C-alpha cells in the first residue's frame, strides 16, 4: 500500500502521509521494518494514536527507532513508550545506583508490557525526501489527540494493573522479583517520582523552575531562523550535588513569521502559539541560574541569549558561562579529527541517549558530557611526574607497541639510578628534527 511513495515521490504530501497513518492497522513494535525509513505513529495500550515521529536520521530504521528506541530507551528522554509507561511497578529512576537492581527488573517488565500491548504504524518514504520536514508538517496537520505525547504533552499513564499482572505471570517472575517490583511501585508513589520535566505548552504560563541547590547547569536553545534572537525553545539541565539531573523546558514565541529550522527541530509557528515570550521567560531564568556556572555546547547558546536580550533592550544575565565542547576536548582528545566533539559525535562515543535538536534533550546531554568528563579526570589514575612540572600523565595500561626498525636502532633506555631520578616515569618519546626545534613545533601532544 505504501509503495506509491517510493515510485512517485512527487505525490507525497503531508496530508497523504497523515491519512495513511490515521488509516493504517496498528502492529506490534517487533514488526516494524528493518530496512526502511519514514514517518511513523505510536499507539498506546488503549488503541489510541498518541505520537507522530520520523526516522529523520539516516542511521535509523523503523525497527531501530520504534522497537529498540521508543520501547527500551531512556525514560527521561524522547523515547516515548518508555516515558509514558514509566509508572507503578514498571517505574525506575534512571542512573540511580541505589535502586538499580530493582529498576532493571521494572524495566524488563515495562519492555515486555509495551511489546505485548502497544502498537505502531508507519509510512515508508524514499531516502531522498526531506523526512524531517514532512514529519513537522504532518504533526501540524494532525488532530491534537494524535500528537498528545509529542513534546511531552502528557503525563505518564497510571499503571494498567490487570494487564501488568498478566505480563508478570507470563514472565514467571520469582517471589524476589515481584517484591522488587512492589518496592518500585512504592518509590514511584513517593518523592523519588519527580523525574518528569515541566514543559510550557501553547496556552500555558512559564513552567516553575526547579529548586536547588545545584552544582551547575547546562543551557540549550533552538531558534526559528538564522536570527539568533528568534529563540523558540529553551532547555536547562540542572545538576544536583548527587549528580542527578532535573531538566526544565519551555517553548518561546519568537514572534516571527520566518521559520527556517522547523525541519531540523520540528517546532513551527503553530507549536509556539500561546507560548510565553522571551521577555516573560527571562526573569525565571535569571532567578533560577543566579550564581551558577552555566555550560553551553559551543558558543551559540550564549550568543542567542545575548541577542534575545538586546532585542528587548535588556542586558545579558551575568551567568558564569563555560563551554562543554572545551571540556570534551580536554577529556577526549582522541576525537579530534575522528568525529569531533559535537553532541552528535559524543552521543555515540559516550553512549549518551537523547534526541538531538530538542533544547531539553541537548541541555541534558551537555550536562552529561561534563559529568562524564569529570569522571574521566580520575579514571585512570593521574600521576605527577615531579613537583616542578605542570602537567599530569595519565597512565593507560596498554600492550607495548612493537618498535620500528628505525626505533630499534636508537640507544637503549636505561633505568635511572640517580636519587633525583627515582620515581620518574618514561611516558613516551618524539623524534625531533631541525624544523621542530627551530620553528617551535615541539609539543607534548602524545603525553
Short mmCIF file of C-alpha atoms in Angstrom, two decimals:
data_model
loop_
_atom_site.label_atom_id
_atom_site.label_comp_id
_atom_site.label_asym_id
_atom_site.label_seq_id
_atom_site.Cartn_x
_atom_site.Cartn_y
_atom_site.Cartn_z
CA UNK A 1 0.00 0.00 0.00
CA UNK A 2 2.96 2.31 0.70
CA UNK A 3 4.94 1.56 -2.47
CA UNK A 4 3.46 4.62 -4.18
CA UNK A 5 5.72 6.78 -2.02
CA UNK A 6 8.80 5.01 -3.36
CA UNK A 7 7.79 5.07 -7.02
CA UNK A 8 6.20 8.52 -7.19
CA UNK A 9 7.89 10.81 -4.67
CA UNK A 10 6.25 13.87 -6.24
CA UNK A 11 2.86 12.61 -4.96
CA UNK A 12 3.99 12.61 -1.35
CA UNK A 13 2.31 15.34 0.69
CA UNK A 14 1.95 15.82 4.44
CA UNK A 15 -1.80 15.29 4.14
CA UNK A 16 -1.41 12.00 2.27
CA UNK A 17 1.08 10.74 4.85
CA UNK A 18 -1.24 11.74 7.70
CA UNK A 19 -4.17 9.91 6.09
CA UNK A 20 -2.02 6.78 5.75
CA UNK A 21 -1.03 6.98 9.41
CA UNK A 22 -4.60 7.53 10.60
CA UNK A 23 -5.92 4.69 8.42
CA UNK A 24 -3.17 2.11 8.97
CA UNK A 25 -3.73 -1.03 11.01
CA UNK A 26 -1.53 -0.85 14.15
CA UNK A 27 1.02 -3.64 14.52
CA UNK A 28 3.34 -4.79 17.28
CA UNK A 29 6.61 -2.90 17.59
CA UNK A 30 8.62 -6.00 16.68
CA UNK A 31 7.01 -5.98 13.22
CA UNK A 32 8.44 -2.55 12.33
CA UNK A 33 10.51 -2.80 9.11
CA UNK A 34 14.26 -3.17 9.49
CA UNK A 35 15.07 -1.86 6.01
CA UNK A 36 13.12 1.37 5.58
CA UNK A 37 12.62 4.87 7.00
CA UNK A 38 9.84 7.41 7.03
CA UNK A 39 7.09 8.78 9.28
CA UNK A 40 5.51 6.66 11.99
CA UNK A 41 2.98 6.80 14.80
CA UNK A 42 2.89 5.24 18.28
CA UNK A 43 -0.33 3.69 19.60
CA UNK A 44 -0.99 3.29 23.33
CA UNK A 45 -2.32 0.21 25.12
CA UNK A 46 -5.86 1.50 24.70
CA UNK A 47 -5.54 1.63 20.90
CA UNK A 48 -5.17 5.42 20.61
CA UNK A 49 -2.64 7.05 18.27
CA UNK A 50 -0.69 9.38 20.55
CA UNK A 51 2.61 10.29 18.91
CA UNK A 52 3.94 11.04 15.41
CA UNK A 53 7.63 10.95 14.66
CA UNK A 54 10.10 10.06 11.95
CA UNK A 55 13.34 8.26 11.32
CA UNK A 56 14.95 11.52 10.23
CA UNK A 57 18.41 10.14 10.94
CA UNK A 58 19.83 8.16 8.03
CA UNK A 59 21.28 5.68 10.54
CA UNK A 60 17.88 4.62 11.88
CA UNK A 61 15.15 2.34 10.53
CA UNK A 62 11.58 1.93 11.71
CA UNK A 63 12.60 -1.12 13.75
CA UNK A 64 15.52 0.61 15.40
CA UNK A 65 13.57 3.76 16.21
CA UNK A 66 10.31 2.15 17.35
CA UNK A 67 11.17 -1.28 18.77
CA UNK A 68 14.63 -0.50 20.11
CA UNK A 69 14.46 3.19 20.98
CA UNK A 70 10.92 4.05 21.99
CA UNK A 71 10.29 0.69 23.68
CA UNK A 72 13.57 0.09 25.52
CA UNK A 73 15.24 3.53 25.64
CA UNK A 74 15.64 6.01 28.46
CA UNK A 75 12.50 7.12 30.29
CA UNK A 76 13.65 10.71 30.69
CA UNK A 77 14.31 11.50 27.04
CA UNK A 78 12.13 11.31 23.94
CA UNK A 79 11.72 7.53 23.87
CA UNK A 80 8.01 7.86 24.35
CA UNK A 81 6.85 4.31 25.03
CA UNK A 82 9.45 4.09 27.81
CA UNK A 83 8.48 7.51 29.07
CA UNK A 84 4.72 7.08 29.09
CA UNK A 85 4.80 3.67 30.78
CA UNK A 86 7.39 4.55 33.39
CA UNK A 87 4.77 4.09 36.07
CA UNK A 88 3.81 1.89 39.02
CA UNK A 89 5.64 -1.43 39.04
CA UNK A 90 7.21 -0.57 35.69
CA UNK A 91 8.89 2.56 37.08
CA UNK A 92 12.61 3.13 37.57
CA UNK A 93 14.77 6.14 38.34
CA UNK A 94 17.42 6.38 35.66
CA UNK A 95 21.06 6.21 36.75
CA UNK A 96 20.19 5.65 40.40
CA UNK A 97 22.78 3.17 41.76
CA UNK A 98 20.82 2.64 45.00
CA UNK A 99 17.81 1.17 43.16
CA UNK A 100 19.47 -0.19 40.02
CA UNK A 101 18.77 -3.87 40.71
CA UNK A 102 15.06 -3.26 41.32
CA UNK A 103 14.93 -0.77 38.47
CA UNK A 104 16.35 -3.27 35.99
CA UNK A 105 13.56 -5.71 36.85
CA UNK A 106 10.96 -2.94 36.45
CA UNK A 107 12.38 -2.03 33.04
CA UNK A 108 12.29 -5.67 31.93
CA UNK A 109 8.61 -5.74 32.86
CA UNK A 110 7.93 -2.48 31.02
CA UNK A 111 9.70 -3.62 27.85
CA UNK A 112 7.58 -6.78 27.81
CA UNK A 113 4.38 -4.84 28.51
CA UNK A 114 4.98 -2.46 25.60
CA UNK A 115 5.84 -5.32 23.24
CA UNK A 116 2.61 -7.08 24.24
CA UNK A 117 0.06 -4.28 24.39
CA UNK A 118 1.34 -1.24 22.49
CA UNK A 119 1.37 -0.84 18.72
CA UNK A 120 2.78 1.33 15.94
CA UNK A 121 2.01 2.38 12.37
CA UNK A 122 4.45 3.55 9.71
CA UNK A 123 4.65 5.05 6.25
CA UNK A 124 7.91 4.21 4.39
CA UNK A 125 9.38 7.10 2.40
CA UNK A 126 12.21 7.44 -0.07
CA UNK A 127 15.55 8.37 1.49
CA UNK A 128 15.92 11.34 -0.85
CA UNK A 129 12.87 13.09 0.63
CA UNK A 130 13.00 15.68 3.41
CA UNK A 131 11.66 13.25 6.01
CA UNK A 132 12.14 15.62 8.94
CA UNK A 133 10.34 18.42 7.13
CA UNK A 134 7.45 16.12 6.19
CA UNK A 135 7.22 14.94 9.79
CA UNK A 136 6.91 18.52 11.07
CA UNK A 137 4.19 19.30 8.52
CA UNK A 138 2.28 16.12 9.39
CA UNK A 139 2.40 16.99 13.10
CA UNK A 140 1.00 20.45 12.36
CA UNK A 141 -1.92 18.86 10.47
CA UNK A 142 -2.62 16.04 12.91
CA UNK A 143 -5.54 16.05 15.38
CA UNK A 144 -4.39 17.10 18.84
CA UNK A 145 -5.19 13.74 20.37
CA UNK A 146 -2.96 12.02 17.78
CA UNK A 147 0.09 14.01 18.92
CA UNK A 148 -0.75 14.21 22.61
CA UNK A 149 2.63 12.71 23.57
CA UNK A 150 4.66 14.98 21.30
CA UNK A 151 6.92 17.39 23.13
CA UNK A 152 5.97 15.80 26.46
CA UNK A 153 2.37 16.92 26.17
CA UNK A 154 1.01 14.25 28.55
CA UNK A 155 1.99 12.79 31.90
CA UNK A 156 2.82 9.09 32.24
CA UNK A 157 -0.14 6.72 32.42
CA UNK A 158 -1.43 5.21 35.61
CA UNK A 159 -0.36 1.58 35.81
CA UNK A 160 -2.78 -0.75 33.94
CA UNK A 161 -2.75 -3.13 36.89
CA UNK A 162 -4.65 -6.09 35.39
CA UNK A 163 -2.56 -6.09 32.20
CA UNK A 164 0.67 -5.75 34.16
CA UNK A 165 -0.34 -8.71 36.33
CA UNK A 166 -0.76 -10.81 33.18
CA UNK A 167 2.70 -9.86 31.92
CA UNK A 168 4.28 -10.68 35.29
CA UNK A 169 2.67 -14.11 35.19
CA UNK A 170 3.83 -14.70 31.61
CA UNK A 171 7.39 -13.74 32.54
CA UNK A 172 7.21 -16.12 35.52
CA UNK A 173 8.80 -13.64 37.86
CA UNK A 174 10.04 -15.11 41.12
CA UNK A 175 8.90 -14.03 44.57
CA UNK A 176 12.00 -11.85 44.98
CA UNK A 177 11.43 -10.20 41.58
CA UNK A 178 7.81 -9.45 42.47
CA UNK A 179 8.99 -7.94 45.74
CA UNK A 180 11.39 -5.72 43.78
CA UNK A 181 8.50 -4.53 41.60
CA UNK A 182 6.45 -3.73 44.70
CA UNK A 183 9.35 -1.64 46.01
CA UNK A 184 9.49 0.24 42.72
CA UNK A 185 5.77 0.94 42.90
CA UNK A 186 6.22 2.36 46.40
CA UNK A 187 9.09 4.52 45.20
CA UNK A 188 7.02 5.73 42.26
CA UNK A 189 4.35 6.92 44.67
CA UNK A 190 6.92 8.69 46.83
CA UNK A 191 9.15 11.69 46.45
CA UNK A 192 11.50 9.92 44.04
CA UNK A 193 8.93 10.07 41.24
CA UNK A 194 9.84 13.62 40.29
CA UNK A 195 11.77 12.95 37.13
CA UNK A 196 9.20 14.41 34.71
CA UNK A 197 10.31 17.72 33.28
CA UNK A 198 7.75 20.53 33.23
CA UNK A 199 7.18 22.00 29.80
CA UNK A 200 5.38 25.16 28.82
CA UNK A 201 2.99 24.23 26.03
CA UNK A 202 0.90 26.64 23.98
CA UNK A 203 -1.64 28.40 26.15
CA UNK A 204 0.28 27.73 29.38
CA UNK A 205 2.38 30.02 31.58
CA UNK A 206 6.13 29.67 32.06
CA UNK A 207 6.82 26.43 33.99
CA UNK A 208 8.14 26.66 37.51
CA UNK A 209 11.92 26.40 37.64
CA UNK A 210 13.34 23.54 39.78
CA UNK A 211 14.58 24.41 43.24
CA UNK A 212 18.25 23.88 44.08
CA UNK A 213 20.82 23.51 45.31
CA UNK A 214 22.60 22.77 42.04
CA UNK A 215 26.30 22.31 41.27
CA UNK A 216 25.96 23.68 37.77
CA UNK A 217 23.54 23.88 34.86
CA UNK A 218 23.64 23.40 31.11
CA UNK A 219 21.53 25.51 28.74
CA UNK A 220 20.48 24.96 25.14
CA UNK A 221 18.23 26.90 22.78
CA UNK A 222 16.53 26.33 19.44
CA UNK A 223 15.83 29.21 17.07
CA UNK A 224 13.24 29.74 14.38
CA UNK A 225 15.69 31.12 11.83
CA UNK A 226 19.21 32.49 11.38
CA UNK A 227 18.43 35.49 13.58
CA UNK A 228 19.84 34.33 16.91
CA UNK A 229 17.27 36.32 18.82
CA UNK A 230 14.48 34.14 17.36
CA UNK A 231 14.58 31.68 20.27
CA UNK A 232 11.65 29.26 20.10
CA UNK A 233 12.66 26.74 22.79
CA UNK A 234 14.91 26.82 25.86
CA UNK A 235 16.09 23.84 27.88
CA UNK A 236 18.07 23.89 31.12
CA UNK A 237 19.58 20.80 32.76
CA UNK A 238 20.17 21.40 36.48
CA UNK A 239 22.76 19.12 38.09
CA UNK A 240 22.28 18.47 41.80
CA UNK A 241 25.06 17.73 44.31
CA UNK A 242 24.41 13.97 43.89
CA UNK A 243 24.84 14.42 40.10
CA UNK A 244 21.19 13.72 39.34
CA UNK A 245 19.77 15.96 36.62
CA UNK A 246 16.46 17.77 36.53
CA UNK A 247 15.53 19.31 33.21
CA UNK A 248 13.39 22.40 32.67
CA UNK A 249 12.00 23.11 29.20
CA UNK A 250 9.78 25.79 27.73
CA UNK A 251 8.66 26.83 24.30
CA UNK A 252 9.13 30.51 23.49
CA UNK A 253 7.16 32.56 20.99
CA UNK A 254 9.82 34.37 18.91
CA UNK A 255 7.08 36.49 17.35
CA UNK A 256 8.28 35.91 13.82
CA UNK A 257 6.69 34.57 10.65
CA UNK A 258 10.01 33.36 9.26
CA UNK A 259 10.61 29.72 10.17
CA UNK A 260 13.70 28.18 8.58
CA UNK A 261 14.69 25.42 11.01
CA UNK A 262 11.35 23.65 11.51
CA UNK A 263 12.65 20.68 9.55
CA UNK A 264 15.55 20.43 11.99
CA UNK A 265 13.80 20.68 15.36
CA UNK A 266 10.13 20.18 14.47
CA UNK A 267 8.98 23.46 16.05
CA UNK A 268 6.74 25.71 13.97
CA UNK A 269 4.63 28.81 14.43
CA UNK A 270 1.68 26.56 15.30
CA UNK A 271 3.75 24.89 18.03
CA UNK A 272 4.51 28.12 19.89
CA UNK A 273 1.11 29.78 19.52
CA UNK A 274 0.22 30.92 23.02
CA UNK A 275 3.68 30.17 24.43
CA UNK A 276 5.41 32.83 26.58
CA UNK A 277 7.64 35.45 25.02
CA UNK A 278 11.34 35.64 25.81
CA UNK A 279 10.66 38.72 27.95
CA UNK A 280 8.38 36.55 30.11
CA UNK A 281 10.86 33.68 30.33
CA UNK A 282 13.99 35.72 31.09
CA UNK A 283 13.13 36.60 34.75
CA UNK A 284 12.57 32.90 35.50
CA UNK A 285 15.96 32.04 34.03
CA UNK A 286 17.72 34.90 35.83
CA UNK A 287 16.38 33.77 39.18
CA UNK A 288 16.93 30.06 38.61
CA UNK A 289 20.50 30.35 37.31
CA UNK A 290 21.74 33.11 39.60
CA UNK A 291 25.24 32.32 40.87
CA UNK A 292 25.58 29.11 38.84
CA UNK A 293 28.11 28.03 36.27
CA UNK A 294 26.14 27.61 33.03
CA UNK A 295 27.52 25.30 30.34
CA UNK A 296 26.72 25.64 26.64
CA UNK A 297 27.85 23.21 23.97
CA UNK A 298 29.71 25.72 21.76
CA UNK A 299 29.17 29.47 21.83
CA UNK A 300 25.82 29.58 20.03
CA UNK A 301 23.52 29.46 23.05
CA UNK A 302 25.07 32.37 24.90
CA UNK A 303 25.08 34.46 21.73
CA UNK A 304 21.38 33.66 21.24
CA UNK A 305 20.54 34.70 24.82
CA UNK A 306 22.56 37.88 24.31
CA UNK A 307 20.76 38.66 21.03
CA UNK A 308 17.33 37.98 22.53
CA UNK A 309 18.13 40.25 25.48
CA UNK A 310 19.26 43.01 23.13
CA UNK A 311 16.02 42.67 21.16
CA UNK A 312 14.02 43.52 24.30
CA UNK A 313 16.55 46.17 25.45
CA UNK A 314 17.81 44.14 28.39
CA UNK A 315 21.38 43.41 29.41
CA UNK A 316 22.68 39.87 29.22
CA UNK A 317 22.40 37.92 32.52
CA UNK A 318 25.64 37.76 34.47
CA UNK A 319 25.99 33.97 34.45
CA UNK A 320 29.29 32.12 34.71
CA UNK A 321 29.35 30.70 31.20
CA UNK A 322 31.54 27.74 30.29
CA UNK A 323 31.80 25.64 27.13
CA UNK A 324 31.22 21.87 27.37
CA UNK A 325 32.91 21.49 23.97
CA UNK A 326 36.16 22.71 25.53
CA UNK A 327 35.60 20.31 28.42
CA UNK A 328 35.12 17.43 25.98
CA UNK A 329 38.24 18.36 24.02
CA UNK A 330 40.34 18.14 27.17
CA UNK A 331 38.75 14.89 28.31
CA UNK A 332 38.75 13.05 24.97
CA UNK A 333 41.47 14.50 22.70
CA UNK A 334 41.37 11.33 20.60
CA UNK A 335 38.15 12.58 18.96
CA UNK A 336 39.95 15.46 17.25
CA UNK A 337 39.83 14.62 13.54
CA UNK A 338 37.87 11.49 14.40
CA UNK A 339 34.27 12.67 14.61
CA UNK A 340 34.94 15.79 16.62
CA UNK A 341 33.39 16.94 19.90
CA UNK A 342 29.89 17.93 18.78
CA UNK A 343 26.92 16.33 20.54
CA UNK A 344 26.20 14.02 17.59
CA UNK A 345 29.73 12.57 17.80
CA UNK A 346 29.78 12.39 21.61
CA UNK A 347 26.41 10.67 21.59
CA UNK A 348 27.89 7.54 20.05
CA UNK A 349 31.30 7.76 21.70
CA UNK A 350 30.00 8.20 25.25
CA UNK A 351 26.82 6.16 24.86
CA UNK A 352 24.52 9.13 25.51
CA UNK A 353 20.80 8.76 24.89
CA UNK A 354 18.99 11.87 23.71
CA UNK A 355 17.05 13.35 20.81
CA UNK A 356 19.24 15.93 19.08
CA UNK A 357 17.78 19.40 18.37
CA UNK A 358 15.40 19.36 21.31
CA UNK A 359 16.53 22.04 23.75
CA UNK A 360 15.81 19.99 26.86
CA UNK A 361 17.46 16.88 25.43
CA UNK A 362 20.55 18.74 24.24
CA UNK A 363 20.91 20.57 27.56
CA UNK A 364 20.79 17.28 29.43
CA UNK A 365 23.33 15.79 27.01
CA UNK A 366 25.72 18.72 27.59
CA UNK A 367 25.39 18.23 31.36
CA UNK A 368 26.11 14.51 30.99
CA UNK A 369 29.19 15.32 28.91
CA UNK A 370 30.51 17.46 31.76
CA UNK A 371 29.73 14.75 34.33
CA UNK A 372 31.47 12.08 32.28
CA UNK A 373 34.43 14.38 31.73
CA UNK A 374 34.68 14.87 35.50
CA UNK A 375 34.88 11.11 35.85
CA UNK A 376 37.47 10.92 33.09
CA UNK A 377 39.76 13.12 35.17
CA UNK A 378 40.02 10.49 37.89
CA UNK A 379 39.93 7.26 35.88
CA UNK A 380 42.51 6.06 35.09
CA UNK A 381 44.70 7.45 37.91
CA UNK A 382 46.83 10.52 37.37
CA UNK A 383 50.49 10.65 38.44
CA UNK A 384 52.52 13.86 38.77
CA UNK A 385 55.98 13.34 37.37
CA UNK A 386 57.79 15.88 39.55
CA UNK A 387 56.96 18.76 41.82
CA UNK A 388 58.15 21.27 39.25
CA UNK A 389 56.27 20.05 36.18
CA UNK A 390 52.85 21.49 35.45
CA UNK A 391 51.15 18.62 33.63
CA UNK A 392 49.67 15.28 34.64
CA UNK A 393 50.48 11.98 32.98
CA UNK A 394 47.53 9.66 32.61
CA UNK A 395 48.61 6.06 32.73
CA UNK A 396 46.62 3.79 30.43
CA UNK A 397 47.58 0.10 30.59
CA UNK A 398 48.37 -0.87 27.02
CA UNK A 399 50.11 -3.70 25.21
CA UNK A 400 53.64 -2.49 24.41
CA UNK A 401 53.94 -1.32 20.81
CA UNK A 402 56.46 -3.13 18.62
CA UNK A 403 59.30 -0.81 17.70
CA UNK A 404 60.00 0.02 14.09
CA UNK A 405 63.39 -0.85 12.61
CA UNK A 406 64.37 2.81 12.85
CA UNK A 407 63.41 2.98 16.52
CA UNK A 408 65.22 -0.26 17.31
CA UNK A 409 68.42 1.46 16.21
CA UNK A 410 68.12 4.05 18.97
CA UNK A 411 70.29 3.74 22.06
CA UNK A 412 68.60 1.57 24.73
CA UNK A 413 66.88 3.35 27.57
CA UNK A 414 68.44 2.67 30.95
CA UNK A 415 66.81 2.56 34.34
CA UNK A 416 67.53 5.77 36.27
CA UNK A 417 69.81 5.29 39.22
CA UNK A 418 70.44 8.84 40.44
CA UNK A 419 68.41 9.72 43.52
CA UNK A 420 66.86 12.75 41.82
CA UNK A 421 65.52 10.48 39.06
CA UNK A 422 63.87 7.89 41.28
CA UNK A 423 60.09 7.73 40.89
CA UNK A 424 60.07 9.39 37.46
CA UNK A 425 58.46 7.59 34.54
CA UNK A 426 59.10 7.36 30.83
CA UNK A 427 55.87 8.46 29.19
CA UNK A 428 56.89 8.29 25.55
CA UNK A 429 59.26 9.79 23.04
CA UNK A 430 59.14 12.00 19.98
CA UNK A 431 61.58 12.21 17.08
CA UNK A 432 62.81 15.82 16.80
CA UNK A 433 64.05 17.42 13.63
CA UNK A 434 65.75 20.72 12.98
CA UNK A 435 62.39 22.09 11.86
CA UNK A 436 60.79 21.00 15.13
CA UNK A 437 63.34 22.90 17.16
CA UNK A 438 63.83 25.99 15.00
CA UNK A 439 60.12 26.63 14.50
CA UNK A 440 58.81 25.81 17.96
CA UNK A 441 57.00 22.70 16.76
CA UNK A 442 57.78 20.53 19.78
CA UNK A 443 54.60 19.81 21.71
CA UNK A 444 53.56 17.35 24.40
CA UNK A 445 50.55 16.12 22.44
CA UNK A 446 51.40 12.43 22.80
CA UNK A 447 51.69 12.89 26.54
#
